[in-house]
Amino acid sequence: LGRDPRVHLFYTNNTEDIQKADIIILPGSKSTIDDLYELRRNGVAQAIIRAHRDGATVMGICGGYQMMGVEVLDPDHVEGTIERLPGLGLLPVSTSMTGEKVTRQDTFHLAVTDVDAGPMQGYEIHMGETKPVQDASPSPLNIFADGHPDGCFVDAKCMGTYIHGILDNTAFIDFLLEPWK
C-alpha cells in the first residue's frame, strides 16, 4: 500500500491527523484488549468514530477488525484481567478471545464487488472468534467468497478482516481506493 502512488501513507495516533485521513486502517495487535483500552483512553477511538461519521473509510485487520466490533470478550482471561471491553461499534460483530490460535493460508475472491478480480492471497494468524451480534442491522457479510467467516463488510467505507497481507493484493487496493477516486 505504501508503494502505491495514489496513497500518502502515514502512521499516527494523533487525533487531529486521524480527522484529516480519508482512510483509516487499524492494524493487527498482539494484545487486542490492552490496545483497545489505550485507544479509548487517549481519545483515538473517539477520533476514529468521528472520522468515520464524517465520511472516512475505516478498515480493521485482525486485531483492528476485532476492535471495530461491538465488544471484545475475554471471559477466560486469555489476554489479561479485563473480561469485557466495548469496541468501536463500527461493525455488528462481537469477538471472544480463545486460547487457540488460528493460522492458515488463504486464497480468496472479493465477494462484495461485481468485478471478478481473480484469486487473491493472504494469511490468518489470530486468537479469538468473531461472530455477528444477534440484532445486527445490517447483517454483516463475508468480504470474501471462500466459505469461512473471515471478515465483515458493512459498506465500502466500513469493513474488517482477519486476512493479513490483504493490502498486498492490487485488486483489493483498487477496491479500497474506489470511493476516493
CSV table of C-alpha atoms in Angstrom, one decimal:
chain,number,residue,atom,x,y,z
A,1,LEU,CA,0.0,0.0,0.0
A,2,GLY,CA,2.9,2.4,0.8
A,3,ARG,CA,4.3,2.0,-2.7
A,4,ASP,CA,1.0,2.8,-4.4
A,5,PRO,CA,1.4,6.3,-5.9
A,6,ARG,CA,-2.3,7.1,-5.2
A,7,VAL,CA,-1.7,6.8,-1.5
A,8,HIS,CA,0.0,9.1,1.1
A,9,LEU,CA,0.5,6.6,3.9
A,10,PHE,CA,1.4,7.7,7.4
A,11,TYR,CA,1.3,6.2,10.9
A,12,THR,CA,-0.2,8.2,13.7
A,13,ASN,CA,-2.1,8.2,16.9
A,14,ASN,CA,-2.6,12.0,16.7
A,15,THR,CA,-6.3,12.6,16.9
A,16,GLU,CA,-6.1,15.7,14.6
A,17,ASP,CA,-4.3,13.7,11.9
A,18,ILE,CA,-6.9,11.0,12.2
A,19,GLN,CA,-9.6,13.6,11.5
A,20,LYS,CA,-7.9,14.5,8.2
A,21,ALA,CA,-7.5,11.0,6.9
A,22,ASP,CA,-9.6,9.6,4.0
A,23,ILE,CA,-8.9,6.0,5.0
A,24,ILE,CA,-8.0,4.8,8.5
A,25,ILE,CA,-6.5,1.3,8.8
A,26,LEU,CA,-6.5,-0.3,12.2
A,27,PRO,CA,-3.7,-2.9,12.1
A,28,GLY,CA,-3.3,-6.2,13.9
A,29,SER,CA,-2.3,-6.4,17.6
A,30,LYS,CA,-0.7,-8.9,19.9
A,31,SER,CA,-2.9,-7.5,22.8
A,32,THR,CA,-6.3,-6.5,21.4
A,33,ILE,CA,-7.9,-5.7,24.6
A,34,ASP,CA,-5.0,-3.6,26.0
A,35,ASP,CA,-4.6,-1.8,22.7
A,36,LEU,CA,-8.4,-1.1,22.5
A,37,TYR,CA,-8.3,0.2,26.1
A,38,GLU,CA,-5.4,2.5,25.2
A,39,LEU,CA,-7.3,3.8,22.1
A,40,ARG,CA,-10.2,4.6,24.3
A,41,ARG,CA,-8.0,6.2,27.0
A,42,ASN,CA,-6.0,8.5,24.6
A,43,GLY,CA,-9.0,9.7,22.5
A,44,VAL,CA,-8.1,7.9,19.3
A,45,ALA,CA,-11.1,5.6,19.5
A,46,GLN,CA,-13.4,8.6,19.5
A,47,ALA,CA,-11.4,10.3,16.7
A,48,ILE,CA,-11.8,7.2,14.5
A,49,ILE,CA,-15.6,7.0,15.2
A,50,ARG,CA,-15.9,10.7,14.5
A,51,ALA,CA,-13.8,10.5,11.3
A,52,HIS,CA,-16.0,7.6,10.0
A,53,ARG,CA,-19.1,9.6,10.8
A,54,ASP,CA,-17.6,12.4,8.8
A,55,GLY,CA,-17.0,10.2,5.8
A,56,ALA,CA,-13.7,8.5,6.2
A,57,THR,CA,-13.2,4.8,5.3
A,58,VAL,CA,-12.3,2.6,8.3
A,59,MET,CA,-10.8,-0.8,7.8
A,60,GLY,CA,-9.6,-3.2,10.5
A,61,ILE,CA,-7.2,-6.0,10.0
A,62,CYS,CA,-7.0,-8.9,12.5
A,63,GLY,CA,-7.0,-7.2,16.0
A,64,GLY,CA,-8.1,-4.0,14.3
A,65,TYR,CA,-11.1,-5.9,13.0
A,66,GLN,CA,-11.9,-7.2,16.5
A,67,MET,CA,-11.7,-3.7,17.9
A,68,MET,CA,-14.1,-2.3,15.3
A,69,GLY,CA,-16.9,-4.6,16.7
A,70,VAL,CA,-19.4,-4.0,19.4
A,71,GLU,CA,-17.3,-5.7,22.1
A,72,VAL,CA,-14.3,-7.8,22.8
A,73,LEU,CA,-14.8,-10.5,25.4
A,74,ASP,CA,-12.2,-12.4,27.4
A,75,PRO,CA,-14.1,-14.5,30.0
A,76,ASP,CA,-11.2,-17.0,30.3
A,77,HIS,CA,-8.5,-14.2,30.8
A,78,VAL,CA,-6.5,-15.3,27.7
A,79,GLU,CA,-5.2,-11.7,27.3
A,80,GLY,CA,-5.5,-10.4,30.9
A,81,THR,CA,-7.9,-9.4,33.6
A,82,ILE,CA,-10.4,-7.3,31.6
A,83,GLU,CA,-13.3,-9.6,30.8
A,84,ARG,CA,-15.3,-7.3,28.5
A,85,LEU,CA,-14.5,-4.1,26.8
A,86,PRO,CA,-16.8,-2.2,24.4
A,87,GLY,CA,-15.4,-2.0,20.9
A,88,LEU,CA,-15.7,1.0,18.5
A,89,GLY,CA,-19.2,-0.2,17.4
A,90,LEU,CA,-18.5,0.3,13.7
A,91,LEU,CA,-19.1,-3.4,12.8
A,92,PRO,CA,-22.0,-5.5,14.0
A,93,VAL,CA,-19.8,-8.3,15.4
A,94,SER,CA,-18.6,-9.5,18.8
A,95,THR,CA,-15.2,-11.2,19.5
A,96,SER,CA,-14.5,-13.7,22.2
A,97,MET,CA,-10.8,-14.4,22.9
A,98,THR,CA,-9.9,-18.0,22.9
A,99,GLY,CA,-6.7,-19.8,23.8
A,100,GLU,CA,-6.4,-21.5,20.4
A,101,LYS,CA,-4.5,-19.6,17.7
A,102,VAL,CA,-5.9,-19.8,14.1
A,103,THR,CA,-3.2,-20.0,11.5
A,104,ARG,CA,-3.9,-20.6,7.8
A,105,GLN,CA,-3.0,-19.5,4.3
A,106,ASP,CA,-5.9,-18.0,2.4
A,107,THR,CA,-6.8,-17.8,-1.2
A,108,PHE,CA,-9.9,-15.7,-1.7
A,109,HIS,CA,-12.1,-13.8,-4.1
A,110,LEU,CA,-13.7,-10.5,-3.3
A,111,ALA,CA,-17.5,-11.1,-2.8
A,112,VAL,CA,-18.6,-7.5,-2.5
A,113,THR,CA,-18.0,-6.3,-6.0
A,114,ASP,CA,-19.3,-7.3,-9.4
A,115,VAL,CA,-15.8,-7.4,-10.8
A,116,ASP,CA,-14.1,-10.8,-10.6
A,117,ALA,CA,-10.6,-9.7,-9.6
A,118,GLY,CA,-9.4,-13.3,-9.6
A,119,PRO,CA,-7.9,-15.1,-6.7
A,120,MET,CA,-6.0,-13.1,-4.0
A,121,GLN,CA,-3.6,-14.3,-1.3
A,122,GLY,CA,-3.2,-13.7,2.4
A,123,TYR,CA,-3.0,-15.4,5.7
A,124,GLU,CA,-4.6,-15.5,9.1
A,125,ILE,CA,-2.9,-15.7,12.4
A,126,HIS,CA,-5.1,-14.7,15.3
A,127,MET,CA,-6.6,-15.6,18.7
A,128,GLY,CA,-10.3,-15.2,19.1
A,129,GLU,CA,-13.6,-15.9,17.3
A,130,THR,CA,-15.7,-13.1,15.8
A,131,LYS,CA,-19.4,-13.6,15.2
A,132,PRO,CA,-22.3,-11.4,14.1
A,133,VAL,CA,-24.3,-9.9,17.0
A,134,GLN,CA,-27.8,-11.2,17.4
A,135,ASP,CA,-29.6,-8.0,16.4
A,136,ALA,CA,-27.2,-6.9,13.7
A,137,SER,CA,-28.7,-4.5,11.2
A,138,PRO,CA,-27.5,-4.5,8.5
A,139,SER,CA,-26.3,-8.1,8.9
A,140,PRO,CA,-22.6,-8.5,8.3
A,141,LEU,CA,-21.4,-10.1,5.2
A,142,ASN,CA,-18.3,-12.0,4.4
A,143,ILE,CA,-16.0,-9.9,2.3
A,144,PHE,CA,-14.6,-13.0,0.7
A,145,ALA,CA,-16.1,-15.8,-1.2
A,146,ASP,CA,-14.1,-18.6,0.2
A,147,GLY,CA,-16.6,-20.2,2.6
A,148,HIS,CA,-15.3,-19.3,6.1
A,149,PRO,CA,-16.1,-16.3,8.2
A,150,ASP,CA,-13.0,-14.1,7.6
A,151,GLY,CA,-14.4,-10.6,7.7
A,152,CYS,CA,-17.3,-8.2,8.0
A,153,PHE,CA,-18.4,-5.7,5.3
A,154,VAL,CA,-21.0,-3.0,6.2
A,155,ASP,CA,-20.2,-0.9,3.1
A,156,ALA,CA,-17.3,0.3,1.0
A,157,LYS,CA,-16.3,2.6,3.8
A,158,CYS,CA,-16.5,0.2,6.8
A,159,MET,CA,-15.0,-3.3,6.9
A,160,GLY,CA,-12.8,-5.6,8.8
A,161,THR,CA,-11.0,-8.9,8.1
A,162,TYR,CA,-8.7,-11.4,9.7
A,163,ILE,CA,-6.6,-11.7,6.5
A,164,HIS,CA,-3.1,-10.3,6.8
A,165,GLY,CA,-1.5,-9.5,3.5
A,166,ILE,CA,-4.8,-8.3,2.0
A,167,LEU,CA,-3.1,-5.0,1.1
A,168,ASP,CA,-0.5,-6.8,-1.0
A,169,ASN,CA,-3.3,-7.6,-3.5
A,170,THR,CA,-3.7,-4.8,-6.1
A,171,ALA,CA,-7.3,-5.8,-6.8
A,172,PHE,CA,-8.2,-5.2,-3.1
A,173,ILE,CA,-6.3,-1.9,-3.0
A,174,ASP,CA,-8.2,-0.8,-6.1
A,175,PHE,CA,-11.5,-1.7,-4.3
A,176,LEU,CA,-10.4,0.1,-1.1
A,177,LEU,CA,-9.5,3.3,-3.0
A,178,GLU,CA,-12.5,3.3,-5.4
A,179,PRO,CA,-14.6,5.7,-3.2
A,180,TRP,CA,-11.7,8.1,-3.2
A,181,LYS,CA,-11.1,8.4,-7.0
